[in-house]
Amino acid sequence: MNNSMAFREGMRDGTPIALGYFAVSFTLGIAARNAGLTAFQGLLASVLNNASAGEYAGFLLIAAGAGYWEIALVTLITNARYLLMSCALSQKFVPGTSLIPRLFVGYAVTDELFGIAVARPGYLNPFYSYGAIAVAVPAWGIGTFIGVVAGNVLPFRVVSALSVALYGMFLAIIVPPGRKNPVVAWLVIISFILSFAAVYLPFASMFSDGTRTIILTVVIAAAAAILFPVPEADEEAVDEE
């Protein structure tokens, strides 16, 4: 398959993803607006991050007045899985693919773009990912931009109602795996409880919201990995889902 055909197929497969991204990033734009960002700043944040959970955590930290290192560290932890996805994709490229295409595809890796790329049979032509990125990333950024603009124009009650949609999005993320795996469900519940308790506990309450989020994320994730390791066969099954 030549590069032009691979690019068109990438755009075709990326279009449904772009439509979904637009809807989700619109709610992120509401969160960015609540954090005090302008429409351009929201657009720039989305184009450079391409991550719903990472961006949302970043916007919350900005709203809480967190420092740069706290925002950078939380974003790194939240988006750490993309490092593994990028490494996996690098093994699927056509032999001889130079560093620049690998870095560019790695910049735009998301759960969905990674999914359609690894599902391609045989080696991956970078132009396939270019095509998917060409429609998905602009939709993500424009959705955020319009979300910020809408947040500035719409009445406060409407903005508050739209903000709830973001919590609905996260419920849609955590409920399905929680129903399949009781360990995940309990970890989510424990995370909620510890996050609430940390606000009032004498020592933990000394830290900022961002620092508490970092500490809880690392501690809970490490404890879960040690106490409930995923067997290799199960990992392969999860990857195939």
JSON list of C-alpha atoms in Angstrom, two decimals:
[
{"chain": "A", "resi": 1, "resn": "MET", "atom": "CA", "xyz": [0.00, 0.00, 0.00]},
{"chain": "A", "resi": 2, "resn": "ASN", "atom": "CA", "xyz": [1.39, 3.40, -0.96]},
{"chain": "A", "resi": 3, "resn": "ASN", "atom": "CA", "xyz": [1.54, 6.36, 1.40]},
{"chain": "A", "resi": 4, "resn": "SER", "atom": "CA", "xyz": [-1.43, 8.19, -0.16]},
{"chain": "A", "resi": 5, "resn": "MET", "atom": "CA", "xyz": [-3.75, 5.21, 0.22]},
{"chain": "A", "resi": 6, "resn": "ALA", "atom": "CA", "xyz": [-2.55, 4.58, 3.77]},
{"chain": "A", "resi": 7, "resn": "PHE", "atom": "CA", "xyz": [-3.22, 8.24, 4.63]},
{"chain": "A", "resi": 8, "resn": "ARG", "atom": "CA", "xyz": [-6.78, 8.07, 3.26]},
{"chain": "A", "resi": 9, "resn": "GLU", "atom": "CA", "xyz": [-7.49, 4.89, 5.18]},
{"chain": "A", "resi": 10, "resn": "GLY", "atom": "CA", "xyz": [-6.17, 6.55, 8.31]},
{"chain": "A", "resi": 11, "resn": "MET", "atom": "CA", "xyz": [-8.53, 9.49, 7.79]},
{"chain": "A", "resi": 12, "resn": "ARG", "atom": "CA", "xyz": [-11.42, 7.12, 7.20]},
{"chain": "A", "resi": 13, "resn": "ASP", "atom": "CA", "xyz": [-10.79, 5.14, 10.38]},
{"chain": "A", "resi": 14, "resn": "GLY", "atom": "CA", "xyz": [-10.01, 8.29, 12.35]},
{"chain": "A", "resi": 15, "resn": "THR", "atom": "CA", "xyz": [-13.25, 10.10, 11.49]},
{"chain": "A", "resi": 16, "resn": "PRO", "atom": "CA", "xyz": [-15.48, 8.26, 14.01]},
{"chain": "A", "resi": 17, "resn": "ILE", "atom": "CA", "xyz": [-12.81, 8.85, 16.63]},
{"chain": "A", "resi": 18, "resn": "ALA", "atom": "CA", "xyz": [-12.74, 12.54, 15.75]},
{"chain": "A", "resi": 19, "resn": "LEU", "atom": "CA", "xyz": [-16.51, 12.83, 16.25]},
{"chain": "A", "resi": 20, "resn": "GLY", "atom": "CA", "xyz": [-16.25, 11.26, 19.68]},
{"chain": "A", "resi": 21, "resn": "TYR", "atom": "CA", "xyz": [-13.27, 13.43, 20.55]},
{"chain": "A", "resi": 22, "resn": "PHE", "atom": "CA", "xyz": [-15.20, 16.57, 19.67]},
{"chain": "A", "resi": 23, "resn": "ALA", "atom": "CA", "xyz": [-18.00, 15.73, 22.09]},
{"chain": "A", "resi": 24, "resn": "VAL", "atom": "CA", "xyz": [-15.64, 14.82, 24.94]},
{"chain": "A", "resi": 25, "resn": "SER", "atom": "CA", "xyz": [-13.28, 17.76, 24.44]},
{"chain": "A", "resi": 26, "resn": "PHE", "atom": "CA", "xyz": [-16.24, 20.15, 24.50]},
{"chain": "A", "resi": 27, "resn": "THR", "atom": "CA", "xyz": [-16.81, 19.23, 28.14]},
{"chain": "A", "resi": 28, "resn": "LEU", "atom": "CA", "xyz": [-13.08, 19.57, 28.75]},
{"chain": "A", "resi": 29, "resn": "GLY", "atom": "CA", "xyz": [-13.38, 23.09, 27.38]},
{"chain": "A", "resi": 30, "resn": "ILE", "atom": "CA", "xyz": [-15.94, 23.81, 30.09]},
{"chain": "A", "resi": 31, "resn": "ALA", "atom": "CA", "xyz": [-13.43, 22.58, 32.68]},
{"chain": "A", "resi": 32, "resn": "ALA", "atom": "CA", "xyz": [-10.69, 24.72, 31.09]},
{"chain": "A", "resi": 33, "resn": "ARG", "atom": "CA", "xyz": [-12.95, 27.75, 31.22]},
{"chain": "A", "resi": 34, "resn": "ASN", "atom": "CA", "xyz": [-13.70, 27.08, 34.90]},
{"chain": "A", "resi": 35, "resn": "ALA", "atom": "CA", "xyz": [-9.93, 26.96, 35.50]},
{"chain": "A", "resi": 36, "resn": "GLY", "atom": "CA", "xyz": [-9.60, 30.43, 34.01]},
{"chain": "A", "resi": 37, "resn": "LEU", "atom": "CA", "xyz": [-8.07, 29.49, 30.65]},
{"chain": "A", "resi": 38, "resn": "THR", "atom": "CA", "xyz": [-8.86, 31.39, 27.47]},
{"chain": "A", "resi": 39, "resn": "ALA", "atom": "CA", "xyz": [-10.16, 29.63, 24.38]},
{"chain": "A", "resi": 40, "resn": "PHE", "atom": "CA", "xyz": [-6.72, 29.73, 22.75]},
{"chain": "A", "resi": 41, "resn": "GLN", "atom": "CA", "xyz": [-5.04, 28.39, 25.89]},
{"chain": "A", "resi": 42, "resn": "GLY", "atom": "CA", "xyz": [-7.58, 25.56, 26.02]},
{"chain": "A", "resi": 43, "resn": "LEU", "atom": "CA", "xyz": [-6.99, 24.81, 22.36]},
{"chain": "A", "resi": 44, "resn": "LEU", "atom": "CA", "xyz": [-3.22, 24.77, 22.90]},
{"chain": "A", "resi": 45, "resn": "ALA", "atom": "CA", "xyz": [-3.53, 22.54, 25.98]},
{"chain": "A", "resi": 46, "resn": "SER", "atom": "CA", "xyz": [-5.61, 20.00, 24.03]},
{"chain": "A", "resi": 47, "resn": "VAL", "atom": "CA", "xyz": [-3.42, 19.97, 20.93]},
{"chain": "A", "resi": 48, "resn": "LEU", "atom": "CA", "xyz": [-0.28, 19.47, 23.01]},
{"chain": "A", "resi": 49, "resn": "ASN", "atom": "CA", "xyz": [-1.73, 16.88, 25.42]},
{"chain": "A", "resi": 50, "resn": "ASN", "atom": "CA", "xyz": [-4.28, 14.81, 23.51]},
{"chain": "A", "resi": 51, "resn": "ALA", "atom": "CA", "xyz": [-5.43, 13.22, 26.76]},
{"chain": "A", "resi": 52, "resn": "SER", "atom": "CA", "xyz": [-8.80, 13.54, 28.49]},
{"chain": "A", "resi": 53, "resn": "ALA", "atom": "CA", "xyz": [-7.83, 12.34, 31.97]},
{"chain": "A", "resi": 54, "resn": "GLY", "atom": "CA", "xyz": [-4.46, 14.09, 31.90]},
{"chain": "A", "resi": 55, "resn": "GLU", "atom": "CA", "xyz": [-5.95, 17.37, 30.74]},
{"chain": "A", "resi": 56, "resn": "TYR", "atom": "CA", "xyz": [-8.79, 17.23, 33.21]},
{"chain": "A", "resi": 57, "resn": "ALA", "atom": "CA", "xyz": [-6.35, 16.60, 36.05]},
{"chain": "A", "resi": 58, "resn": "GLY", "atom": "CA", "xyz": [-4.24, 19.49, 34.78]},
{"chain": "A", "resi": 59, "resn": "PHE", "atom": "CA", "xyz": [-7.21, 21.85, 34.63]},
{"chain": "A", "resi": 60, "resn": "LEU", "atom": "CA", "xyz": [-8.22, 20.91, 38.16]},
{"chain": "A", "resi": 61, "resn": "LEU", "atom": "CA", "xyz": [-4.70, 21.61, 39.39]},
{"chain": "A", "resi": 62, "resn": "ILE", "atom": "CA", "xyz": [-4.62, 24.95, 37.57]},
{"chain": "A", "resi": 63, "resn": "ALA", "atom": "CA", "xyz": [-7.92, 25.87, 39.18]},
{"chain": "A", "resi": 64, "resn": "ALA", "atom": "CA", "xyz": [-6.51, 24.86, 42.57]},
{"chain": "A", "resi": 65, "resn": "GLY", "atom": "CA", "xyz": [-3.46, 27.06, 42.05]},
{"chain": "A", "resi": 66, "resn": "ALA", "atom": "CA", "xyz": [-0.98, 24.16, 41.90]},
{"chain": "A", "resi": 67, "resn": "GLY", "atom": "CA", "xyz": [2.63, 24.72, 40.95]},
{"chain": "A", "resi": 68, "resn": "TYR", "atom": "CA", "xyz": [4.22, 23.87, 37.62]},
{"chain": "A", "resi": 69, "resn": "TRP", "atom": "CA", "xyz": [5.98, 20.78, 38.93]},
{"chain": "A", "resi": 70, "resn": "GLU", "atom": "CA", "xyz": [2.77, 19.42, 40.42]},
{"chain": "A", "resi": 71, "resn": "ILE", "atom": "CA", "xyz": [0.91, 19.85, 37.13]},
{"chain": "A", "resi": 72, "resn": "ALA", "atom": "CA", "xyz": [3.79, 18.31, 35.16]},
{"chain": "A", "resi": 73, "resn": "LEU", "atom": "CA", "xyz": [4.13, 15.33, 37.51]},
{"chain": "A", "resi": 74, "resn": "VAL", "atom": "CA", "xyz": [0.40, 14.55, 37.67]},
{"chain": "A", "resi": 75, "resn": "THR", "atom": "CA", "xyz": [0.13, 14.81, 33.88]},
{"chain": "A", "resi": 76, "resn": "LEU", "atom": "CA", "xyz": [3.14, 12.51, 33.50]},
{"chain": "A", "resi": 77, "resn": "ILE", "atom": "CA", "xyz": [1.68, 9.91, 35.86]},
{"chain": "A", "resi": 78, "resn": "THR", "atom": "CA", "xyz": [-1.80, 10.11, 34.32]},
{"chain": "A", "resi": 79, "resn": "ASN", "atom": "CA", "xyz": [-0.45, 9.75, 30.80]},
{"chain": "A", "resi": 80, "resn": "ALA", "atom": "CA", "xyz": [2.27, 7.19, 31.60]},
{"chain": "A", "resi": 81, "resn": "ARG", "atom": "CA", "xyz": [0.45, 4.45, 29.72]},
{"chain": "A", "resi": 82, "resn": "TYR", "atom": "CA", "xyz": [1.11, 6.29, 26.48]},
{"chain": "A", "resi": 83, "resn": "LEU", "atom": "CA", "xyz": [4.81, 5.62, 26.94]},
{"chain": "A", "resi": 84, "resn": "LEU", "atom": "CA", "xyz": [4.09, 1.90, 26.80]},
{"chain": "A", "resi": 85, "resn": "MET", "atom": "CA", "xyz": [1.78, 2.32, 23.79]},
{"chain": "A", "resi": 86, "resn": "SER", "atom": "CA", "xyz": [4.44, 4.28, 21.94]},
{"chain": "A", "resi": 87, "resn": "CYS", "atom": "CA", "xyz": [7.02, 1.59, 22.62]},
{"chain": "A", "resi": 88, "resn": "ALA", "atom": "CA", "xyz": [4.61, -1.06, 21.34]},
{"chain": "A", "resi": 89, "resn": "LEU", "atom": "CA", "xyz": [3.86, 0.93, 18.18]},
{"chain": "A", "resi": 90, "resn": "SER", "atom": "CA", "xyz": [7.56, 1.46, 17.50]},
{"chain": "A", "resi": 91, "resn": "GLN", "atom": "CA", "xyz": [7.88, -2.29, 17.04]},
{"chain": "A", "resi": 92, "resn": "LYS", "atom": "CA", "xyz": [5.13, -2.31, 14.42]},
{"chain": "A", "resi": 93, "resn": "PHE", "atom": "CA", "xyz": [6.58, 0.26, 12.04]},
{"chain": "A", "resi": 94, "resn": "VAL", "atom": "CA", "xyz": [8.01, -0.75, 8.71]},
{"chain": "A", "resi": 95, "resn": "PRO", "atom": "CA", "xyz": [11.73, -1.58, 9.21]},
{"chain": "A", "resi": 96, "resn": "GLY", "atom": "CA", "xyz": [13.84, 1.43, 8.36]},
{"chain": "A", "resi": 97, "resn": "THR", "atom": "CA", "xyz": [11.26, 4.01, 9.53]},
{"chain": "A", "resi": 98, "resn": "SER", "atom": "CA", "xyz": [13.25, 7.03, 10.68]},
{"chain": "A", "resi": 99, "resn": "LEU", "atom": "CA", "xyz": [13.10, 8.66, 14.10]},
{"chain": "A", "resi": 100, "resn": "ILE", "atom": "CA", "xyz": [10.98, 11.70, 13.12]},
{"chain": "A", "resi": 101, "resn": "PRO", "atom": "CA", "xyz": [7.88, 9.70, 12.05]},
{"chain": "A", "resi": 102, "resn": "ARG", "atom": "CA", "xyz": [8.18, 7.58, 15.18]},
{"chain": "A", "resi": 103, "resn": "LEU", "atom": "CA", "xyz": [8.31, 10.69, 17.38]},
{"chain": "A", "resi": 104, "resn": "PHE", "atom": "CA", "xyz": [5.37, 12.32, 15.61]},
{"chain": "A", "resi": 105, "resn": "VAL", "atom": "CA", "xyz": [3.15, 9.26, 15.91]},
{"chain": "A", "resi": 106, "resn": "GLY", "atom": "CA", "xyz": [4.27, 8.92, 19.54]},
{"chain": "A", "resi": 107, "resn": "TYR", "atom": "CA", "xyz": [3.19, 12.53, 20.20]},
{"chain": "A", "resi": 108, "resn": "ALA", "atom": "CA", "xyz": [-0.38, 11.80, 19.08]},
{"chain": "A", "resi": 109, "resn": "VAL", "atom": "CA", "xyz": [-0.83, 8.35, 20.63]},
{"chain": "A", "resi": 110, "resn": "THR", "atom": "CA", "xyz": [-4.16, 7.97, 22.43]},
{"chain": "A", "resi": 111, "resn": "ASP", "atom": "CA", "xyz": [-6.10, 4.89, 23.47]},
{"chain": "A", "resi": 112, "resn": "GLU", "atom": "CA", "xyz": [-8.24, 5.00, 20.33]},
{"chain": "A", "resi": 113, "resn": "LEU", "atom": "CA", "xyz": [-5.52, 5.88, 17.81]},
{"chain": "A", "resi": 114, "resn": "PHE", "atom": "CA", "xyz": [-3.31, 3.22, 19.32]},
{"chain": "A", "resi": 115, "resn": "GLY", "atom": "CA", "xyz": [-6.15, 0.72, 19.03]},
{"chain": "A", "resi": 116, "resn": "ILE", "atom": "CA", "xyz": [-6.76, 1.21, 15.32]},
{"chain": "A", "resi": 117, "resn": "ALA", "atom": "CA", "xyz": [-3.01, 1.25, 14.60]},
{"chain": "A", "resi": 118, "resn": "VAL", "atom": "CA", "xyz": [-2.19, -2.03, 16.35]},
{"chain": "A", "resi": 119, "resn": "ALA", "atom": "CA", "xyz": [-5.24, -3.67, 14.74]},
{"chain": "A", "resi": 120, "resn": "ARG", "atom": "CA", "xyz": [-3.71, -3.17, 11.29]},
{"chain": "A", "resi": 121, "resn": "PRO", "atom": "CA", "xyz": [-2.35, -6.40, 9.90]},
{"chain": "A", "resi": 122, "resn": "GLY", "atom": "CA", "xyz": [1.36, -6.53, 9.20]},
{"chain": "A", "resi": 123, "resn": "TYR", "atom": "CA", "xyz": [3.71, -3.58, 9.47]},
{"chain": "A", "resi": 124, "resn": "LEU", "atom": "CA", "xyz": [2.31, -0.11, 10.15]},
{"chain": "A", "resi": 125, "resn": "ASN", "atom": "CA", "xyz": [2.81, 2.58, 7.53]},
{"chain": "A", "resi": 126, "resn": "PRO", "atom": "CA", "xyz": [3.25, 5.89, 9.46]},
{"chain": "A", "resi": 127, "resn": "PHE", "atom": "CA", "xyz": [1.03, 7.61, 6.88]},
{"chain": "A", "resi": 128, "resn": "TYR", "atom": "CA", "xyz": [-1.91, 5.60, 8.20]},
{"chain": "A", "resi": 129, "resn": "SER", "atom": "CA", "xyz": [-1.41, 7.17, 11.62]},
{"chain": "A", "resi": 130, "resn": "TYR", "atom": "CA", "xyz": [-0.83, 10.57, 9.98]},
{"chain": "A", "resi": 131, "resn": "GLY", "atom": "CA", "xyz": [-4.28, 10.33, 8.39]},
{"chain": "A", "resi": 132, "resn": "ALA", "atom": "CA", "xyz": [-5.99, 9.40, 11.65]},
{"chain": "A", "resi": 133, "resn": "ILE", "atom": "CA", "xyz": [-4.12, 12.15, 13.51]},
{"chain": "A", "resi": 134, "resn": "ALA", "atom": "CA", "xyz": [-5.07, 14.70, 10.82]},
{"chain": "A", "resi": 135, "resn": "VAL", "atom": "CA", "xyz": [-8.76, 14.40, 11.70]},
{"chain": "A", "resi": 136, "resn": "ALA", "atom": "CA", "xyz": [-8.67, 13.36, 15.37]},
{"chain": "A", "resi": 137, "resn": "VAL", "atom": "CA", "xyz": [-6.30, 15.94, 16.88]},
{"chain": "A", "resi": 138, "resn": "PRO", "atom": "CA", "xyz": [-7.94, 19.03, 15.26]},
{"chain": "A", "resi": 139, "resn": "ALA", "atom": "CA", "xyz": [-11.36, 17.79, 16.42]},
{"chain": "A", "resi": 140, "resn": "TRP", "atom": "CA", "xyz": [-9.99, 17.41, 19.94]},
{"chain": "A", "resi": 141, "resn": "GLY", "atom": "CA", "xyz": [-8.54, 20.92, 19.96]},
{"chain": "A", "resi": 142, "resn": "ILE", "atom": "CA", "xyz": [-11.54, 22.61, 18.28]},
{"chain": "A", "resi": 143, "resn": "GLY", "atom": "CA", "xyz": [-13.94, 20.90, 20.69]},
{"chain": "A", "resi": 144, "resn": "THR", "atom": "CA", "xyz": [-11.99, 22.32, 23.62]},
{"chain": "A", "resi": 145, "resn": "PHE", "atom": "CA", "xyz": [-11.91, 25.77, 22.00]},
{"chain": "A", "resi": 146, "resn": "ILE", "atom": "CA", "xyz": [-15.66, 25.79, 21.46]},
{"chain": "A", "resi": 147, "resn": "GLY", "atom": "CA", "xyz": [-16.24, 24.45, 24.98]},
{"chain": "A", "resi": 148, "resn": "VAL", "atom": "CA", "xyz": [-14.35, 27.42, 26.45]},
{"chain": "A", "resi": 149, "resn": "VAL", "atom": "CA", "xyz": [-16.22, 29.88, 24.21]},
{"chain": "A", "resi": 150, "resn": "ALA", "atom": "CA", "xyz": [-19.56, 28.31, 25.10]},
{"chain": "A", "resi": 151, "resn": "GLY", "atom": "CA", "xyz": [-18.67, 28.47, 28.77]},
{"chain": "A", "resi": 152, "resn": "ASN", "atom": "CA", "xyz": [-18.10, 32.20, 28.46]},
{"chain": "A", "resi": 153, "resn": "VAL", "atom": "CA", "xyz": [-21.34, 32.81, 26.57]},
{"chain": "A", "resi": 154, "resn": "LEU", "atom": "CA", "xyz": [-23.86, 30.44, 28.09]},
{"chain": "A", "resi": 155, "resn": "PRO", "atom": "CA", "xyz": [-25.68, 31.22, 31.37]},
{"chain": "A", "resi": 156, "resn": "PHE", "atom": "CA", "xyz": [-24.05, 29.97, 34.56]},
{"chain": "A", "resi": 157, "resn": "ARG", "atom": "CA", "xyz": [-26.71, 27.33, 35.16]},
{"chain": "A", "resi": 158, "resn": "VAL", "atom": "CA", "xyz": [-26.20, 25.87, 31.70]},
{"chain": "A", "resi": 159, "resn": "VAL", "atom": "CA", "xyz": [-22.42, 25.82, 32.17]},
{"chain": "A", "resi": 160, "resn": "SER", "atom": "CA", "xyz": [-22.86, 24.04, 35.51]},
{"chain": "A", "resi": 161, "resn": "ALA", "atom": "CA", "xyz": [-25.11, 21.48, 33.84]},
{"chain": "A", "resi": 162, "resn": "LEU", "atom": "CA", "xyz": [-22.57, 20.89, 31.06]},
{"chain": "A", "resi": 163, "resn": "SER", "atom": "CA", "xyz": [-19.81, 20.47, 33.65]},
{"chain": "A", "resi": 164, "resn": "VAL", "atom": "CA", "xyz": [-21.68, 17.45, 34.97]},
{"chain": "A", "resi": 165, "resn": "ALA", "atom": "CA", "xyz": [-21.24, 15.80, 31.57]},
{"chain": "A", "resi": 166, "resn": "LEU", "atom": "CA", "xyz": [-17.53, 15.47, 32.30]},
{"chain": "A", "resi": 167, "resn": "TYR", "atom": "CA", "xyz": [-18.22, 13.46, 35.43]},
{"chain": "A", "resi": 168, "resn": "GLY", "atom": "CA", "xyz": [-20.52, 11.32, 33.32]},
{"chain": "A", "resi": 169, "resn": "MET", "atom": "CA", "xyz": [-17.64, 10.72, 30.93]},
{"chain": "A", "resi": 170, "resn": "PHE", "atom": "CA", "xyz": [-15.40, 9.52, 33.75]},
{"chain": "A", "resi": 171, "resn": "LEU", "atom": "CA", "xyz": [-18.15, 7.29, 35.11]},
{"chain": "A", "resi": 172, "resn": "ALA", "atom": "CA", "xyz": [-18.36, 5.78, 31.64]},
{"chain": "A", "resi": 173, "resn": "ILE", "atom": "CA", "xyz": [-14.62, 5.11, 31.84]},
{"chain": "A", "resi": 174, "resn": "ILE", "atom": "CA", "xyz": [-14.46, 3.52, 35.31]},
{"chain": "A", "resi": 175, "resn": "VAL", "atom": "CA", "xyz": [-17.82, 1.69, 35.54]},
{"chain": "A", "resi": 176, "resn": "PRO", "atom": "CA", "xyz": [-17.35, -0.89, 32.72]},
{"chain": "A", "resi": 177, "resn": "PRO", "atom": "CA", "xyz": [-13.94, -2.17, 33.95]},
{"chain": "A", "resi": 178, "resn": "GLY", "atom": "CA", "xyz": [-15.25, -2.00, 37.52]},
{"chain": "A", "resi": 179, "resn": "ARG", "atom": "CA", "xyz": [-18.17, -4.26, 36.64]},
{"chain": "A", "resi": 180, "resn": "LYS", "atom": "CA", "xyz": [-15.84, -6.75, 34.97]},
{"chain": "A", "resi": 181, "resn": "ASN", "atom": "CA", "xyz": [-13.22, -6.74, 37.72]},
{"chain": "A", "resi": 182, "resn": "PRO", "atom": "CA", "xyz": [-14.21, -6.34, 41.42]},
{"chain": "A", "resi": 183, "resn": "VAL", "atom": "CA", "xyz": [-10.62, -5.38, 42.27]},
{"chain": "A", "resi": 184, "resn": "VAL", "atom": "CA", "xyz": [-10.87, -2.32, 40.00]},
{"chain": "A", "resi": 185, "resn": "ALA", "atom": "CA", "xyz": [-14.24, -1.40, 41.51]},
{"chain": "A", "resi": 186, "resn": "TRP", "atom": "CA", "xyz": [-12.90, -1.58, 45.06]},
{"chain": "A", "resi": 187, "resn": "LEU", "atom": "CA", "xyz": [-9.79, 0.38, 44.14]},
{"chain": "A", "resi": 188, "resn": "VAL", "atom": "CA", "xyz": [-11.97, 3.15, 42.72]},
{"chain": "A", "resi": 189, "resn": "ILE", "atom": "CA", "xyz": [-14.05, 3.23, 45.90]},
{"chain": "A", "resi": 190, "resn": "ILE", "atom": "CA", "xyz": [-10.93, 3.20, 48.09]},
{"chain": "A", "resi": 191, "resn": "SER", "atom": "CA", "xyz": [-9.48, 6.04, 45.99]},
{"chain": "A", "resi": 192, "resn": "PHE", "atom": "CA", "xyz": [-12.59, 8.13, 46.59]},
{"chain": "A", "resi": 193, "resn": "ILE", "atom": "CA", "xyz": [-12.50, 7.46, 50.34]},
{"chain": "A", "resi": 194, "resn": "LEU", "atom": "CA", "xyz": [-8.78, 8.16, 50.74]},
{"chain": "A", "resi": 195, "resn": "SER", "atom": "CA", "xyz": [-8.99, 11.29, 48.61]},
{"chain": "A", "resi": 196, "resn": "PHE", "atom": "CA", "xyz": [-11.79, 12.62, 50.81]},
{"chain": "A", "resi": 197, "resn": "ALA", "atom": "CA", "xyz": [-10.08, 11.58, 54.04]},
{"chain": "A", "resi": 198, "resn": "ALA", "atom": "CA", "xyz": [-6.75, 13.13, 53.01]},
{"chain": "A", "resi": 199, "resn": "VAL", "atom": "CA", "xyz": [-8.38, 16.57, 53.01]},
{"chain": "A", "resi": 200, "resn": "TYR", "atom": "CA", "xyz": [-9.07, 16.31, 56.76]},
{"chain": "A", "resi": 201, "resn": "LEU", "atom": "CA", "xyz": [-6.28, 14.06, 58.09]},
{"chain": "A", "resi": 202, "resn": "PRO", "atom": "CA", "xyz": [-3.80, 16.13, 60.16]},
{"chain": "A", "resi": 203, "resn": "PHE", "atom": "CA", "xyz": [-0.61, 15.31, 58.22]},
{"chain": "A", "resi": 204, "resn": "ALA", "atom": "CA", "xyz": [-2.05, 14.80, 54.74]},
{"chain": "A", "resi": 205, "resn": "SER", "atom": "CA", "xyz": [-4.07, 18.02, 54.87]},
{"chain": "A", "resi": 206, "resn": "MET", "atom": "CA", "xyz": [-0.80, 19.98, 55.04]},
{"chain": "A", "resi": 207, "resn": "PHE", "atom": "CA", "xyz": [-0.12, 19.21, 51.39]},
{"chain": "A", "resi": 208, "resn": "SER", "atom": "CA", "xyz": [-1.73, 20.96, 48.45]},
{"chain": "A", "resi": 209, "resn": "ASP", "atom": "CA", "xyz": [-4.48, 19.28, 46.42]},
{"chain": "A", "resi": 210, "resn": "GLY", "atom": "CA", "xyz": [-2.01, 18.49, 43.64]},
{"chain": "A", "resi": 211, "resn": "THR", "atom": "CA", "xyz": [0.57, 16.90, 45.95]},
{"chain": "A", "resi": 212, "resn": "ARG", "atom": "CA", "xyz": [-2.09, 14.78, 47.64]},
{"chain": "A", "resi": 213, "resn": "THR", "atom": "CA", "xyz": [-3.29, 13.59, 44.23]},
{"chain": "A", "resi": 214, "resn": "ILE", "atom": "CA", "xyz": [0.26, 12.61, 43.24]},
{"chain": "A", "resi": 215, "resn": "ILE", "atom": "CA", "xyz": [0.94, 10.73, 46.49]},
{"chain": "A", "resi": 216, "resn": "LEU", "atom": "CA", "xyz": [-2.39, 8.88, 46.45]},
{"chain": "A", "resi": 217, "resn": "THR", "atom": "CA", "xyz": [-2.04, 7.96, 42.78]},
{"chain": "A", "resi": 218, "resn": "VAL", "atom": "CA", "xyz": [1.42, 6.47, 43.27]},
{"chain": "A", "resi": 219, "resn": "VAL", "atom": "CA", "xyz": [0.61, 4.72, 46.56]},
{"chain": "A", "resi": 220, "resn": "ILE", "atom": "CA", "xyz": [-2.70, 3.19, 45.42]},
{"chain": "A", "resi": 221, "resn": "ALA", "atom": "CA", "xyz": [-1.35, 2.14, 42.02]},
{"chain": "A", "resi": 222, "resn": "ALA", "atom": "CA", "xyz": [1.78, 0.59, 43.58]},
{"chain": "A", "resi": 223, "resn": "ALA", "atom": "CA", "xyz": [-0.23, -1.24, 46.24]},
{"chain": "A", "resi": 224, "resn": "ALA", "atom": "CA", "xyz": [-2.62, -2.60, 43.63]},
{"chain": "A", "resi": 225, "resn": "ALA", "atom": "CA", "xyz": [0.24, -3.79, 41.42]},
{"chain": "A", "resi": 226, "resn": "ILE", "atom": "CA", "xyz": [1.87, -5.59, 44.37]},
{"chain": "A", "resi": 227, "resn": "LEU", "atom": "CA", "xyz": [-1.28, -7.09, 45.91]},
{"chain": "A", "resi": 228, "resn": "PHE", "atom": "CA", "xyz": [-3.17, -7.89, 42.71]},
{"chain": "A", "resi": 229, "resn": "PRO", "atom": "CA", "xyz": [-0.63, -8.54, 39.93]},
{"chain": "A", "resi": 230, "resn": "VAL", "atom": "CA", "xyz": [-2.20, -9.25, 36.53]},
{"chain": "A", "resi": 231, "resn": "PRO", "atom": "CA", "xyz": [-1.14, -12.64, 35.11]},
{"chain": "A", "resi": 232, "resn": "GLU", "atom": "CA", "xyz": [0.50, -12.47, 31.72]},
{"chain": "A", "resi": 233, "resn": "ALA", "atom": "CA", "xyz": [-2.36, -14.34, 30.03]},
{"chain": "A", "resi": 234, "resn": "ASP", "atom": "CA", "xyz": [-4.88, -11.82, 31.43]},
{"chain": "A", "resi": 235, "resn": "GLU", "atom": "CA", "xyz": [-2.75, -8.91, 30.23]},
{"chain": "A", "resi": 236, "resn": "GLU", "atom": "CA", "xyz": [-2.91, -10.26, 26.69]},
{"chain": "A", "resi": 237, "resn": "ALA", "atom": "CA", "xyz": [-6.68, -10.63, 26.97]},
{"chain": "A", "resi": 238, "resn": "VAL", "atom": "CA", "xyz": [-7.03, -7.03, 28.18]},
{"chain": "A", "resi": 239, "resn": "ASP", "atom": "CA", "xyz": [-4.87, -5.79, 25.30]},
{"chain": "A", "resi": 240, "resn": "GLU", "atom": "CA", "xyz": [-7.13, -7.55, 22.82]},
{"chain": "A", "resi": 241, "resn": "GLU", "atom": "CA", "xyz": [-10.28, -5.85, 24.22]}
]
